[in-house]
Every structure is written in structure tokens, then in C-alpha cells.
Amino acid sequence: MKSPRLQTLFYAKISALFLLLGAVSTQGLTTVQTSTSMGYLRDYQQNQRFPLFHSLSIQGSYDNKVETAFDLVLNNDFSLNQWTFFPTQAEVDLSLGSHVKAKLGRQILTEGFDMALLDGVQLPVTLTATAGAMPYAGWLRSMDLERALDSSVPIAGFSVWEQIFAFHFRGGATSRGAQFEDHYVYLGVLREFSSLPWRPQIFLKEERQSENFENKQSFSELTLSPSEQFSMRLGSSELHPRPTQAKDASSFVYRYFAISPTQSMSADFAWEISEPFRLHWGGQKIKFDSNYQRESAESQELGLDYSWKDGHWITPIVSHLWTYGGTLSDMGLRYRWDRSFESRLQLEYDVAWLEKINQIHGWVQHLRTGYETKIAERTKGMMAIEAERNQYFEFDLRTVVYVTNYL
Amino acid sequence: MLPITFRLIFLFMVICFTGVGGSFAAETKSVPHLRLPVKNLFSHKVHGGLVDKKQVSCTDCHSFAVKSNGFDPLAKNVESGFLAMGSKVCHECHLGKVEGPRVNQCSLCHEEPEKLKPRDHDLAWRQRHGSFAQMNPESCKSCHQENQNSCLQCHAQRNTLKPMVHRPNFRMTHSISARANPASCVACHTNMSTCIQCHKGGFTK
């Protein structure tokens, strides 16, 4: 559907349908959330732009366990100056019995190594208290909802899960591609040993092509908790995009930077030093092949959470990223005040020094602040301001207004 | 012959079958106190219209079970304590299905709602939750209902003051991040148009 006018009409009808479901339903609960963002931007060519962004979210819960969810975003893309709709969710859940549910429409799919939007159907089936299955089929779209190209990939698959002796297994198989020519199998295992010292928790997940067990993707993680105040994690992964029929469209972003799987090792810990103090650190080492050589990257982040009476929180953070594309040294400060059960103030300031491979270097700054509160019996609102300053976007100031109505 | 990874997994399972049991679900801390006594927390006047709309009867919430200290059928009157409803009754509607204009829905009734989170949510949960949410989404649904507080509310958010995915200044720093971990980009961005929207003249910025 390429015509903007047709798109506008189509999504307006869908929005009205979801709202109507809530309005006429005598047994339903509907919430509507809208947000509007307006900004001023002066780019590196000194062109002034006024980006406008609006989103609409409608959630409904009705009789017979029917649930609906609709999220629509409207944006005048400040780069292309085009009004575009992004429906990120349009889902109807129907209960087909006590153990089966049908989820129809645009929804999120998180199975195996997929995290994408599915235009189709999922059928979660609860077989027992510890086992179930879920067949699914449809067209898979990336989360950013490509605008110029429709690179949706047909997909059909199933997952099964079971808990045996405190092991959680989740595995399945998928076929994807225009002719469903690519077949994959995946398996994940999760186990926590809560009665052992340091309560180790192990998570393993792997996917391979089913014909020859090649094109491996894997993820593994070990979490140790010596006490309730301290937790650490060690992880490793090997990830890369799958070869699909639409090779150019679906792997362009990756192939621009890497020609081999991305391998990473990571470690992090979180430590509650005392009641108001919490320290967290994370580090990662990454390797992959670019078009030129074997590349590596390192990142580290250190943060401290401090809270004091009357709902105040403050979190200073420092981080450093080193890659073949440049280095980034970042300092940030986040503050939050839960003024009451109904209102909250947030403030976040971030400043970073960057040095890029193309000799561009300089300071970048970002400020975000917002206040959220109940403004009427069934309405809450949020007013927020966001500002950026750097060498290209000399000044970008946006105001954001959220209004949530509970019908 | 099975790849070595699968063999290691199988060996690990054999070893662990002889091990001690464990529980996946993290324990929750003790429930924090209610902000008010139950009889003050719930208002029939506020809920009246909704209760009628959903055709909820008195016995759906209240247990009128009579308790007698003796065998005499002419026992004492039912005490008000037996008319009170348990927390499950409130949660049936409020937990994830009904939202009100509050920052935190649990704060509707509970003091210190932060303490209601499972223990494993305390430390670095934002960085770690993905694996658990994917392996056992059912355990998430006990608090995070399907269409509210779902994955999309953070991972598909656009232009929000509380971005859950990208750091501040990302518009300027993403070229460095992309060269650090390309696989992290393609988790969501897989298409050429993602870059071309801004980099029409090439990738020199």
C-alpha cells in the first residue's frame, strides 16, 4: 500500500475500529494513550526543520477473554519530509478454550534468535502446567519497519517448551523464505541451582540450519549470586544474520561492517553495597572480520545508584567504547524523584567526547527532562523536553506531551 | 554424529539429573504493607459502575462462609472479617489489565511497590531480562500482562523520553557503536533504507 492517502485512510479506519470496540462493548476495559512530540532542528547545512511525531496506543480487554492491542505512530520524517504511518502492533487475542489462544494480526515474535514483528498468527497451547507448544506462521518484518522496501520474509514454525527436573527447555524449528527454502532448528536450556553455593544459573541457546547444521548462532550465559546483594554474569555469543532469499535487503546493514559472525565475551556485576547504594559494572570484548582485517572492540560501563528518602534516585554513569570506527568516552547523570504515587520527575544529562575514524571529533551533549502526573480522574499526562547539541545538529529541542486516557 | 555443543549439553543434563532440584522462578520478597486498611482501600462507589458493567456479583469477591464456635446452628453473626476479599480478587482485574493514572499500578494499594518485584529483578535486570523472557514468557505474565508492559512497549518505542534501547546522543555516536558490534544493530535494523534515510550521500559523517 504505497499511496499515502490510502494508508491514512486504512490506518484511520483501523484506529476507529479499535476505539469502537471499546466504546460499544458493555463488558470491556479500554485504555487509550496518545503522545505528541514537536521539535526544532537546525542541521549541519543550517536548514531549519520542525519534526512532528504523534503516537496512538489503544489496549482493550473484553468479555470471553478477548484482548486487543493497537499501536500506531505518525511521523513527518525530518530527513525526507514525508508523513509516514508505522503500525507497530495491531493484535487481537481470542481464547479458543482453556488451553489454546489465537493471536492474530501484527504482533511481536520472540522465538529462538528472532525478535521481530510478525504479520500472522501465533497459537500458544498450554499442554500441562510445565509444557506447551506454539505453532506460528506469517510474514516477518524487522522492528524498524522498513519504509522504502518491503522485505518481509514468509515464515512458518513451531516451538515447544517443557520443564523437566527444574530444567527449562524451549526449542523448535522454522522455515523461512519466499519458497520456505531455509530451514532452521534451535534449542535453549535454562537451569538455576538455587540450593548450590552462589546459586549458579546457566543459560544456553543455539540455532543451526537443519540440513547441514551450519550457520550456527549461539548464546551462553552463567550467572552467579554469592549473596542477595551481589550478582555477576559471564556470557559469550556468536551472532550473524541468516542467509535468506532477500540477501541484499536483509543483511545490508551487517555486511557493511562485517563479513563474518560477531563473537563476543562479556562480564558484568551488580553489587548492593548498602541499602541506598548500588554499584554496577559491565565489560564486553567483541571480534569479527571486516572487509579489511580482523577487527576487535571493547566496551566498559560503570554506574552507581543512590537513593534517599522521599523517593529520590540519582545515578552517575561513565562508559568507554573503543572500536576501529573510533572511541567514545561518555559521562551521564540520571535523577528521578517519585514525588508521590501519582507523579514523577525525571532528569537525564549526558556528555560525551568522540573521535571517529574519519577524523571527526568533538563534544556531544544530550539533556532530557520530564514530569508525569495525574491530571484528572482518569487521565494522566507527561510533559517532557529533550535537547541535543553537537557539531551537526547544532541545536535540536523537542517538547513531548503524553496524555493517557482510561475509558 | 551430534555436534560437540549438543553433546556437551547432553552430558551436562545427565550430570544435573543426579543433582539437587532447583526452581526457575525467583522468590519474591515479603509483601509490603497496604497503604490503607482493606476496607478503606476499596470503594464500592468508585467501582460500582464497573462492577455492574462486568456483572460482578457480591459472592464473586466476598466469601460469606459462616464460622461457628459451636455446633449450634444458631451461631454468632458472621464477623466482618469473613466478608473481606483476598488480594487475589483485586489482582484479578488490576494486575496488568486495568491501568489508572498512576506512575506505578502496584502503588494503588501497596506501600513501597518496588519491593513487590521478584528478587532477580533487583540487580541488572534490565540487561539480563531478555533471555528469561524468551525462555519462559509465562513467568513474566504473572505481572506483565500480554498487551501491557509487553516487549513492544520498550523495544518498539519511537521518539519517547524514556528510550529503552539506544543511549543518549546515539544519533552522533551510532557509527562507533555499529563498528563495535554489528550484530546488535541487525537485531532490529535489517534493511538498507535504515541508513539511506540519512546517509543519502554516503557514510562520511
Coordinates of C-alpha atoms in Angstrom, one line a residue:
Chain A
M1 CA 0.0 0.0 0.0
K2 CA 2.1 2.9 -1.3
S3 CA -0.4 5.7 -1.6
P4 CA -0.1 8.0 1.5
R5 CA -3.8 8.9 1.2
L6 CA -4.8 5.2 1.1
Q7 CA -2.5 4.5 4.0
T8 CA -4.0 7.3 6.0
L9 CA -7.5 6.1 5.4
F10 CA -6.6 2.5 6.2
Y11 CA -5.0 3.2 9.5
A12 CA -7.6 5.7 10.5
K13 CA -10.3 3.0 9.9
I14 CA -8.3 0.5 12.0
S15 CA -7.9 3.0 14.8
A16 CA -11.6 3.8 14.7
L17 CA -12.4 0.1 14.8
F18 CA -10.4 -0.5 17.9
L19 CA -11.8 2.6 19.6
L20 CA -15.3 1.5 18.6
L21 CA -14.7 -1.9 20.1
G22 CA -14.1 -0.3 23.4
A23 CA -16.9 2.2 23.2
V24 CA -19.7 -0.1 22.3
S25 CA -18.5 -3.0 24.4
T26 CA -20.5 -3.3 27.6
Q27 CA -18.1 -5.6 29.1
G28 CA -14.7 -4.1 28.2
L29 CA -11.9 -2.1 29.6
T30 CA -10.1 0.2 27.2
T31 CA -7.1 2.4 27.6
V32 CA -6.0 5.0 25.1
Q33 CA -2.7 6.7 25.2
T34 CA -1.6 9.5 22.9
S35 CA 1.6 11.4 22.7
T36 CA 2.7 14.3 20.6
S37 CA 6.2 15.5 20.0
M38 CA 7.2 18.7 18.4
G39 CA 10.7 19.9 17.8
Y40 CA 13.0 22.4 16.2
L41 CA 16.1 21.2 14.4
R42 CA 18.9 23.0 12.6
D43 CA 21.1 20.5 10.8
Y44 CA 24.7 20.8 9.6
Q45 CA 23.6 22.5 6.4
Q46 CA 21.8 25.2 8.5
N47 CA 18.4 24.0 7.3
Q48 CA 15.7 24.6 9.8
R49 CA 13.3 21.7 10.3
F50 CA 10.3 21.1 12.5
P51 CA 9.8 17.4 13.2
L52 CA 6.4 16.3 14.4
F53 CA 5.7 13.0 15.9
H54 CA 2.4 11.5 17.1
S55 CA 1.6 8.1 18.5
L56 CA -1.7 6.4 19.4
S57 CA -2.0 3.3 21.6
I58 CA -5.3 1.5 22.3
Q59 CA -5.4 -1.5 24.6
G60 CA -8.6 -3.4 25.2
S61 CA -9.8 -6.3 27.4
Y62 CA -13.2 -7.6 26.7
D63 CA -15.6 -10.4 27.5
N64 CA -14.8 -14.0 26.7
K65 CA -11.1 -13.2 27.2
V66 CA -10.8 -11.2 24.0
E67 CA -7.9 -8.7 24.1
T68 CA -6.8 -6.2 21.6
A69 CA -3.8 -4.0 21.2
F70 CA -3.2 -1.3 18.6
D71 CA -0.2 1.0 18.4
L72 CA 0.2 3.5 15.6
V73 CA 2.9 6.1 15.1
L74 CA 2.7 9.0 12.7
N75 CA 5.9 10.8 11.8
N76 CA 7.0 13.5 9.4
D77 CA 10.4 12.1 8.8
F78 CA 12.6 15.2 9.2
S79 CA 15.1 13.8 6.7
L80 CA 12.7 13.0 3.9
N81 CA 9.9 15.4 5.0
Q82 CA 7.3 12.7 4.4
W83 CA 4.4 11.8 6.6
T84 CA 4.5 8.1 7.4
F85 CA 2.5 5.7 9.4
F86 CA 4.1 2.9 11.5
P87 CA 1.6 0.4 12.9
T88 CA 3.8 -1.4 15.4
Q89 CA 1.1 -3.5 16.8
A90 CA -2.5 -4.5 15.7
E91 CA -3.4 -7.6 17.5
V92 CA -6.5 -9.5 18.6
D93 CA -6.2 -12.3 21.1
L94 CA -9.0 -14.9 21.1
S95 CA -9.4 -17.6 23.7
L96 CA -10.2 -20.9 21.9
G97 CA -10.6 -22.8 25.1
S98 CA -8.9 -23.2 28.4
H99 CA -5.6 -24.2 26.9
V100 CA -5.4 -22.6 23.5
K101 CA -5.3 -19.0 22.4
A102 CA -5.2 -17.4 19.0
K103 CA -3.1 -14.3 18.5
L104 CA -4.0 -12.6 15.2
G105 CA -2.5 -9.6 13.4
R106 CA 0.7 -7.7 13.8
Q107 CA 2.5 -8.8 16.9
I108 CA 5.9 -9.4 18.3
L109 CA 7.7 -12.8 17.8
T110 CA 10.4 -13.7 20.2
E111 CA 11.4 -17.3 19.4
G112 CA 14.9 -18.6 19.0
F113 CA 17.1 -15.8 17.8
D114 CA 14.2 -13.9 16.3
M115 CA 12.9 -10.6 17.7
A116 CA 10.7 -9.2 15.0
L117 CA 7.2 -8.2 14.1
L118 CA 5.0 -11.0 12.8
D119 CA 2.1 -10.3 10.5
G120 CA 0.3 -13.5 11.0
V121 CA -0.9 -15.9 13.7
Q122 CA 0.5 -17.5 16.8
L123 CA -1.3 -20.3 18.6
P124 CA 0.1 -20.8 22.1
V125 CA -1.1 -24.1 23.5
T126 CA -0.8 -25.0 27.2
L127 CA -0.5 -28.8 27.4
T128 CA 0.3 -29.1 31.1
A129 CA 1.4 -26.8 33.8
T130 CA 5.0 -27.2 32.6
A131 CA 4.7 -27.9 28.9
G132 CA 3.3 -26.3 25.9
A133 CA 3.7 -25.7 22.2
M134 CA 3.2 -22.8 19.8
P135 CA 2.9 -23.0 16.0
Y136 CA 3.1 -19.7 14.2
A137 CA 3.1 -18.5 10.6
G138 CA 3.0 -15.3 8.7
W139 CA 5.4 -12.6 7.4
L140 CA 8.3 -11.5 9.5
R141 CA 9.2 -7.8 9.5
S142 CA 12.1 -6.0 11.2
M143 CA 11.3 -3.9 14.2
D144 CA 12.2 -0.7 12.5
L145 CA 9.5 -1.3 9.8
E146 CA 11.4 -0.6 6.6
R147 CA 9.9 2.3 4.7
A148 CA 11.2 2.1 1.1
L149 CA 11.3 -1.7 0.7
D150 CA 9.0 -4.4 1.8
S151 CA 11.5 -7.1 2.8
S152 CA 9.0 -9.1 4.8
V153 CA 10.0 -12.8 4.9
P154 CA 7.4 -15.5 4.9
I155 CA 7.9 -17.8 7.9
A156 CA 6.3 -20.8 9.4
G157 CA 7.5 -22.7 12.5
F158 CA 6.7 -24.0 15.9
S159 CA 8.2 -24.0 19.4
V160 CA 7.8 -26.5 22.2
W161 CA 8.7 -26.0 25.8
E162 CA 8.9 -28.2 28.8
Q163 CA 10.2 -28.1 32.3
I164 CA 11.9 -31.3 33.5
F165 CA 13.7 -31.6 36.8
A166 CA 13.9 -27.8 37.0
F167 CA 15.4 -27.6 33.5
H168 CA 13.6 -25.3 31.2
F169 CA 13.8 -26.4 27.6
R170 CA 12.5 -24.4 24.7
G171 CA 13.2 -25.4 21.1
G172 CA 11.7 -25.5 17.7
A173 CA 12.1 -25.3 14.0
T174 CA 11.3 -22.7 11.4
S175 CA 11.1 -22.5 7.6
R176 CA 11.5 -19.1 6.0
G177 CA 12.0 -17.5 2.6
A178 CA 9.7 -16.9 -0.4
Q179 CA 9.6 -20.7 -1.0
F180 CA 10.2 -21.6 2.6
E181 CA 13.6 -22.9 1.4
D182 CA 15.6 -22.1 4.5
H183 CA 15.1 -24.4 7.5
Y184 CA 16.5 -23.9 11.0
V185 CA 16.3 -25.6 14.3
Y186 CA 17.0 -24.1 17.7
L187 CA 17.2 -25.2 21.3
G188 CA 17.5 -23.3 24.6
V189 CA 18.2 -24.6 28.1
L190 CA 17.9 -22.7 31.3
R191 CA 18.6 -24.1 34.8
E192 CA 19.0 -22.5 38.2
F193 CA 20.7 -24.3 41.0
S194 CA 19.3 -22.3 43.9
S195 CA 20.4 -24.7 46.6
L196 CA 24.1 -24.8 45.5
P197 CA 26.6 -22.2 46.7
W198 CA 26.5 -19.0 44.7
R199 CA 23.2 -20.2 43.1
P200 CA 24.6 -20.7 39.6
Q201 CA 22.2 -20.2 36.7
I202 CA 23.1 -21.4 33.3
F203 CA 21.5 -20.5 30.0
L204 CA 22.4 -22.0 26.6
K205 CA 20.8 -21.3 23.3
E206 CA 21.8 -22.4 19.8
E207 CA 20.4 -22.3 16.3
R208 CA 21.6 -24.1 13.1
Q209 CA 20.4 -24.8 9.6
S210 CA 18.7 -28.1 9.8
E211 CA 20.1 -29.6 6.6
N212 CA 23.8 -29.4 7.4
F213 CA 23.9 -27.9 10.9
E214 CA 25.9 -25.0 9.6
N215 CA 25.3 -21.2 10.0
K216 CA 25.5 -21.6 13.8
Q217 CA 24.3 -18.8 16.1
S218 CA 24.8 -19.3 19.8
F219 CA 24.4 -17.6 23.1
S220 CA 25.6 -18.8 26.6
E221 CA 25.4 -17.2 30.0
L222 CA 26.4 -18.1 33.5
T223 CA 25.0 -16.1 36.4
L224 CA 26.4 -16.4 39.9
S225 CA 24.8 -14.9 43.0
P226 CA 27.0 -15.3 46.1
S227 CA 24.6 -13.3 48.1
E228 CA 21.4 -11.3 47.8
Q229 CA 23.5 -8.2 47.4
F230 CA 25.9 -9.4 44.7
S231 CA 25.3 -10.9 41.3
M232 CA 27.7 -11.5 38.4
R233 CA 27.3 -12.8 34.9
L234 CA 29.7 -14.2 32.3
G235 CA 28.5 -14.6 28.8
S236 CA 29.5 -15.4 25.2
S237 CA 27.8 -15.2 21.9
E238 CA 28.2 -15.8 18.2
L239 CA 25.7 -14.0 16.0
H240 CA 25.2 -13.2 12.4
P241 CA 22.2 -12.6 10.0
R242 CA 20.7 -15.6 8.4
P243 CA 21.1 -16.1 4.7
T244 CA 17.7 -15.6 3.2
Q245 CA 16.4 -15.2 -0.3
A246 CA 16.4 -11.4 0.0
K247 CA 20.1 -11.4 0.8
D248 CA 20.8 -7.9 -0.1
A249 CA 17.9 -6.3 1.6
S250 CA 18.1 -8.2 4.9
S251 CA 21.8 -8.2 5.5
F252 CA 23.0 -4.9 4.0
V253 CA 23.5 -3.2 7.4
Y254 CA 25.6 -6.1 8.7
R255 CA 27.6 -6.7 5.6
Y256 CA 28.6 -3.0 5.5
F257 CA 30.6 -3.6 8.7
A258 CA 31.3 -7.3 9.0
I259 CA 31.8 -10.4 6.8
S260 CA 32.0 -13.0 9.5
P261 CA 30.0 -13.9 12.6
T262 CA 30.3 -11.5 15.5
Q263 CA 31.9 -13.2 18.5
S264 CA 31.7 -11.6 21.9
M265 CA 32.6 -12.3 25.5
S266 CA 31.0 -10.2 28.3
A267 CA 31.1 -9.9 32.0
D268 CA 29.1 -7.7 34.4
F269 CA 28.3 -7.5 38.1
A270 CA 25.8 -5.7 40.3
W271 CA 26.5 -5.0 43.9
E272 CA 24.2 -3.6 46.6
I273 CA 26.9 -2.1 48.8
S274 CA 24.4 -0.9 51.3
E275 CA 20.7 -0.1 51.3
P276 CA 20.9 3.2 49.3
F277 CA 24.0 2.4 47.3
R278 CA 24.2 0.0 44.3
L279 CA 27.2 -0.4 42.0
H280 CA 27.1 -2.0 38.6
W281 CA 29.8 -2.6 36.0
G282 CA 29.8 -4.3 32.6
G283 CA 32.5 -5.1 30.1
Q284 CA 32.5 -6.6 26.6
K285 CA 35.1 -7.8 24.1
I286 CA 34.0 -8.3 20.5
K287 CA 35.7 -9.7 17.4
F288 CA 34.7 -10.1 13.8
D289 CA 36.1 -9.8 10.3
S290 CA 35.6 -6.7 8.3
N291 CA 36.4 -6.2 4.6
Y292 CA 39.9 -5.3 5.6
Q293 CA 41.1 -7.3 8.6
R294 CA 40.1 -8.9 11.8
E295 CA 38.5 -6.2 14.0
S296 CA 38.0 -6.0 17.7
A297 CA 36.1 -3.7 20.1
E298 CA 36.0 -3.2 23.8
S299 CA 33.4 -1.5 26.0
Q300 CA 33.1 -0.8 29.7
E301 CA 30.4 0.9 31.8
L302 CA 30.4 1.8 35.5
G303 CA 27.4 3.2 37.3
L304 CA 26.3 3.9 40.8
D305 CA 22.7 4.1 42.0
Y306 CA 21.9 6.1 45.1
S307 CA 18.5 6.6 46.6
W308 CA 17.4 8.6 49.6
K309 CA 14.2 9.4 51.4
D310 CA 11.1 10.8 49.8
G311 CA 11.6 8.9 46.6
H312 CA 14.8 10.4 45.2
W313 CA 17.2 8.5 43.0
I314 CA 20.4 9.5 41.3
T315 CA 22.7 7.5 39.0
P316 CA 26.0 8.8 37.7
I317 CA 27.4 6.6 34.8
V318 CA 30.7 6.6 33.0
S319 CA 31.4 4.4 29.9
H320 CA 34.1 3.9 27.3
L321 CA 33.9 2.3 23.9
W322 CA 36.8 1.6 21.7
T323 CA 36.4 0.3 18.1
Y324 CA 38.1 0.5 14.8
G325 CA 35.5 3.2 14.0
G326 CA 36.6 5.4 16.8
T327 CA 36.4 5.9 20.5
L328 CA 33.7 7.2 22.7
S329 CA 34.1 8.4 26.3
D330 CA 30.7 9.1 28.0
M331 CA 29.6 10.6 31.3
G332 CA 26.0 10.8 32.3
L333 CA 23.8 11.7 35.3
R334 CA 20.3 10.5 35.8
Y335 CA 17.9 11.7 38.5
R336 CA 14.5 10.6 39.4
W337 CA 12.1 11.9 42.0
D338 CA 8.9 9.8 42.8
R339 CA 7.1 12.8 44.2
S340 CA 4.0 10.8 45.0
F341 CA 2.2 7.7 43.9
E342 CA 0.8 9.7 41.1
S343 CA 3.7 11.9 39.9
R344 CA 7.3 11.6 38.9
L345 CA 10.1 13.9 37.8
Q346 CA 13.0 12.7 35.6
L347 CA 16.2 14.4 34.5
E348 CA 19.0 13.0 32.5
Y349 CA 22.1 14.7 31.2
D350 CA 24.8 13.1 29.1
V351 CA 28.0 14.5 27.7
A352 CA 30.5 12.5 25.6
W353 CA 33.8 13.0 23.7
L354 CA 34.0 11.2 20.5
E355 CA 36.8 10.6 18.0
K356 CA 35.8 9.0 14.8
I357 CA 37.8 7.1 12.2
N358 CA 37.1 9.9 9.7
Q359 CA 39.0 12.4 11.9
I360 CA 35.8 14.0 13.2
H361 CA 36.0 14.6 16.9
G362 CA 34.2 16.8 19.4
W363 CA 31.8 17.0 22.3
V364 CA 28.2 15.9 22.2
Q365 CA 25.5 16.8 24.8
H366 CA 22.1 15.5 25.5
L367 CA 19.5 16.6 28.0
R368 CA 16.2 15.0 28.8
T369 CA 13.7 16.1 31.5
G370 CA 10.1 15.3 32.1
Y371 CA 7.3 15.4 34.6
E372 CA 4.5 12.9 34.8
T373 CA 1.4 13.3 36.9
K374 CA -2.3 12.5 37.2
I375 CA -4.2 15.5 35.8
A376 CA -7.8 14.2 36.1
E377 CA -9.7 11.3 37.5
R378 CA -9.0 9.0 34.6
T379 CA -6.2 10.9 32.9
K380 CA -2.5 11.3 33.3
G381 CA -0.1 13.4 31.5
M382 CA 3.6 13.9 30.9
M383 CA 5.4 17.0 29.7
A384 CA 9.0 16.5 28.6
I385 CA 11.8 18.4 26.9
E386 CA 14.7 16.9 25.0
A387 CA 17.7 18.9 23.7
E388 CA 20.8 17.9 21.8
R389 CA 23.9 19.8 20.9
N390 CA 26.7 18.7 18.7
Q391 CA 28.6 19.8 15.6
Y392 CA 26.0 18.6 13.2
F393 CA 22.7 19.1 14.9
E394 CA 23.7 22.4 16.4
F395 CA 20.5 22.7 18.4
D396 CA 17.7 20.2 18.5
L397 CA 15.0 20.9 21.0
R398 CA 11.8 18.9 21.3
T399 CA 8.8 19.0 23.6
V400 CA 6.9 15.9 24.2
V401 CA 3.4 15.7 25.6
Y402 CA 1.8 12.5 26.7
V403 CA -1.8 12.2 27.6
T404 CA -3.2 8.8 28.7
N405 CA -7.0 8.4 29.0
Y406 CA -8.6 5.5 30.6
L407 CA -12.0 4.9 29.1
Chain B
M1 CA 27.4 -37.6 14.9
L2 CA 26.0 -34.8 17.0
P3 CA 27.9 -31.5 17.1
I4 CA 30.0 -31.1 20.1
T5 CA 27.7 -28.4 21.6
F6 CA 24.8 -30.8 21.7
R7 CA 27.0 -33.5 23.2
L8 CA 28.1 -31.1 25.9
I9 CA 24.5 -30.1 26.6
F10 CA 23.5 -33.8 26.9
L11 CA 26.4 -34.6 29.2
F12 CA 25.5 -31.6 31.4
M13 CA 21.9 -32.8 31.6
V14 CA 23.0 -36.2 32.7
I15 CA 25.1 -34.8 35.5
C16 CA 22.4 -32.4 36.6
F17 CA 19.7 -35.1 36.7
T18 CA 21.5 -36.5 39.7
G19 CA 21.9 -33.1 41.2
V20 CA 19.7 -31.3 43.6
G21 CA 16.4 -29.7 42.5
G22 CA 16.0 -26.0 41.8
S23 CA 13.5 -23.5 41.0
F24 CA 13.4 -21.2 38.0
A25 CA 11.1 -18.7 39.4
A26 CA 12.9 -16.3 41.7
E27 CA 11.4 -15.9 45.2
T28 CA 9.6 -12.7 45.9
K29 CA 10.2 -10.7 49.0
S30 CA 7.7 -10.4 51.7
V31 CA 4.7 -8.4 50.5
P32 CA 4.9 -4.8 51.6
H33 CA 2.2 -3.3 53.7
L34 CA -1.0 -1.9 52.2
R35 CA -1.3 1.8 52.2
L36 CA -4.6 1.7 54.0
P37 CA -6.8 -0.9 55.7
V38 CA -8.6 -3.0 53.1
K39 CA -12.0 -1.6 53.9
N40 CA -10.6 1.9 53.2
L41 CA -8.7 0.9 50.1
F42 CA -11.7 -0.3 48.2
S43 CA -14.5 1.9 47.4
H44 CA -17.8 0.5 46.2
K45 CA -18.8 3.9 44.9
V46 CA -15.7 4.1 42.7
H47 CA -16.0 0.5 41.5
G48 CA -19.8 0.5 41.3
G49 CA -20.3 1.3 37.7
L50 CA -17.6 -1.0 36.6
V51 CA -18.8 -3.9 38.7
D52 CA -22.3 -3.5 37.2
K53 CA -20.8 -3.3 33.7
K54 CA -19.0 -6.6 34.2
Q55 CA -21.9 -8.2 36.1
V56 CA -19.8 -9.0 39.1
S57 CA -21.9 -10.3 42.0
C58 CA -21.2 -9.9 45.7
T59 CA -20.1 -13.5 46.0
D60 CA -17.5 -13.1 43.3
C61 CA -15.5 -11.0 45.7
H62 CA -16.9 -11.8 49.2
S63 CA -16.9 -15.1 50.9
F64 CA -19.9 -15.4 53.2
A65 CA -18.8 -18.6 54.7
V66 CA -20.2 -18.8 58.2
K67 CA -18.0 -19.9 61.0
S68 CA -19.4 -21.0 64.3
N69 CA -17.7 -21.7 67.6
G70 CA -20.2 -24.3 68.4
F71 CA -22.4 -27.0 66.9
D72 CA -25.5 -24.9 67.4
P73 CA -26.8 -23.8 64.0
L74 CA -27.9 -20.6 65.6
A75 CA -24.3 -19.4 65.7
K76 CA -22.9 -15.9 66.1
N77 CA -23.4 -13.4 63.3
V78 CA -20.8 -13.5 60.6
E79 CA -17.9 -11.3 61.5
S80 CA -16.9 -8.6 59.1
G81 CA -13.5 -10.2 58.7
F82 CA -15.2 -13.1 56.8
L83 CA -16.6 -10.6 54.3
A84 CA -13.3 -9.2 53.3
M85 CA -11.9 -10.3 50.0
G86 CA -8.4 -11.6 49.5
S87 CA -5.7 -9.9 47.3
K88 CA -6.4 -12.4 44.5
V89 CA -9.7 -10.7 44.0
C90 CA -8.2 -7.3 43.4
H91 CA -5.4 -8.7 41.2
E92 CA -7.9 -10.4 39.0
C93 CA -8.8 -7.1 37.5
H94 CA -5.9 -4.8 38.4
L95 CA -2.9 -6.8 37.8
G96 CA -1.9 -5.7 34.3
K97 CA -5.4 -5.5 32.9
V98 CA -6.6 -2.2 34.4
E99 CA -4.5 0.9 34.5
G100 CA -5.1 4.1 36.3
P101 CA -3.4 7.4 36.1
R102 CA -0.5 6.5 38.3
V103 CA 3.2 6.1 37.8
N104 CA 3.1 2.6 39.2
Q105 CA -0.1 0.5 39.3
C106 CA 1.1 -1.5 42.3
S107 CA 1.2 1.7 44.3
L108 CA -2.6 1.8 44.1
C109 CA -2.7 -0.4 47.2
H110 CA 0.9 -1.2 48.3
E111 CA 3.5 0.8 50.1
E112 CA 7.0 0.5 48.6
P113 CA 5.8 -1.2 45.4
E114 CA 9.5 -1.7 44.5
K115 CA 9.6 -4.5 47.0
L116 CA 7.0 -6.4 45.1
K117 CA 9.4 -7.3 42.3
P118 CA 10.9 -10.8 42.2
R119 CA 14.3 -11.0 43.7
D120 CA 16.1 -11.5 40.4
H121 CA 14.6 -8.2 39.1
D122 CA 16.8 -6.2 41.5
L123 CA 20.2 -6.4 40.1
A124 CA 20.9 -5.5 36.5
W125 CA 17.6 -6.9 35.4
R126 CA 17.3 -4.5 32.5
Q127 CA 20.4 -6.0 30.9
R128 CA 19.5 -9.6 31.7
H129 CA 15.8 -10.0 31.3
G130 CA 15.8 -10.9 27.6
S131 CA 17.0 -14.5 28.0
F132 CA 14.5 -15.2 30.7
A133 CA 11.6 -13.5 29.0
Q134 CA 12.2 -15.5 25.9
M135 CA 12.7 -18.9 27.6
N136 CA 9.8 -18.6 29.9
P137 CA 7.3 -15.8 29.0
E138 CA 4.7 -17.4 31.1
S139 CA 6.5 -16.5 34.3
C140 CA 6.5 -12.8 33.1
K141 CA 2.8 -12.8 32.6
S142 CA 2.1 -13.2 36.3
C143 CA 2.7 -9.5 36.5
H144 CA 3.3 -8.2 33.0
Q145 CA 0.1 -8.9 31.0
E146 CA 0.2 -9.6 27.3
N147 CA -0.7 -6.3 25.9
Q148 CA 0.5 -4.0 28.6
N149 CA 4.1 -3.7 29.7
S150 CA 4.9 -6.1 26.9
C151 CA 8.1 -6.3 24.9
L152 CA 6.9 -3.9 22.3
Q153 CA 6.3 -1.1 24.8
C154 CA 10.1 -0.8 25.2
H155 CA 11.6 -2.4 22.1
A156 CA 9.3 -0.8 19.5
Q157 CA 9.1 2.6 21.1
R158 CA 9.9 5.6 18.9
N159 CA 10.6 9.1 19.9
T160 CA 10.0 8.7 23.6
L161 CA 11.6 10.4 26.5
K162 CA 12.3 7.0 28.0
P163 CA 14.1 5.2 25.3
M164 CA 14.8 1.6 26.3
V165 CA 17.2 0.7 23.5
H166 CA 19.6 3.4 22.4
R167 CA 21.7 5.6 24.6
P168 CA 21.6 9.4 24.6
N169 CA 23.5 11.1 21.8
F170 CA 23.1 8.0 19.7
R171 CA 22.4 9.9 16.5
M172 CA 26.0 11.1 16.7
T173 CA 27.6 8.1 18.2
H174 CA 26.0 5.2 16.4
S175 CA 28.7 4.9 13.8
I176 CA 31.1 4.0 16.5
S177 CA 28.7 1.6 18.2
A178 CA 27.9 -0.1 14.8
R179 CA 31.6 -0.8 14.3
A180 CA 31.8 -2.3 17.7
N181 CA 29.0 -4.8 17.4
P182 CA 27.2 -5.0 14.0
A183 CA 25.2 -8.0 15.2
S184 CA 23.5 -5.8 17.8
C185 CA 22.2 -3.4 15.1
V186 CA 20.6 -6.1 12.9
A187 CA 18.6 -7.4 15.8
C188 CA 16.2 -4.7 14.8
H189 CA 17.5 -2.9 11.7
T190 CA 18.0 -5.2 8.8
N191 CA 17.2 -3.0 5.8
M192 CA 19.3 -0.7 3.6
S193 CA 16.7 2.0 4.0
T194 CA 17.6 2.3 7.7
C195 CA 20.9 4.0 6.7
I196 CA 19.9 5.6 3.4
Q197 CA 17.2 7.8 5.1
C198 CA 20.0 10.0 6.4
H199 CA 23.1 8.9 4.6
K200 CA 21.9 9.7 1.1
G201 CA 25.3 11.0 0.0
G202 CA 27.3 8.2 1.6
F203 CA 28.7 7.3 5.0
T204 CA 31.1 10.1 5.7
K205 CA 29.5 11.7 8.8

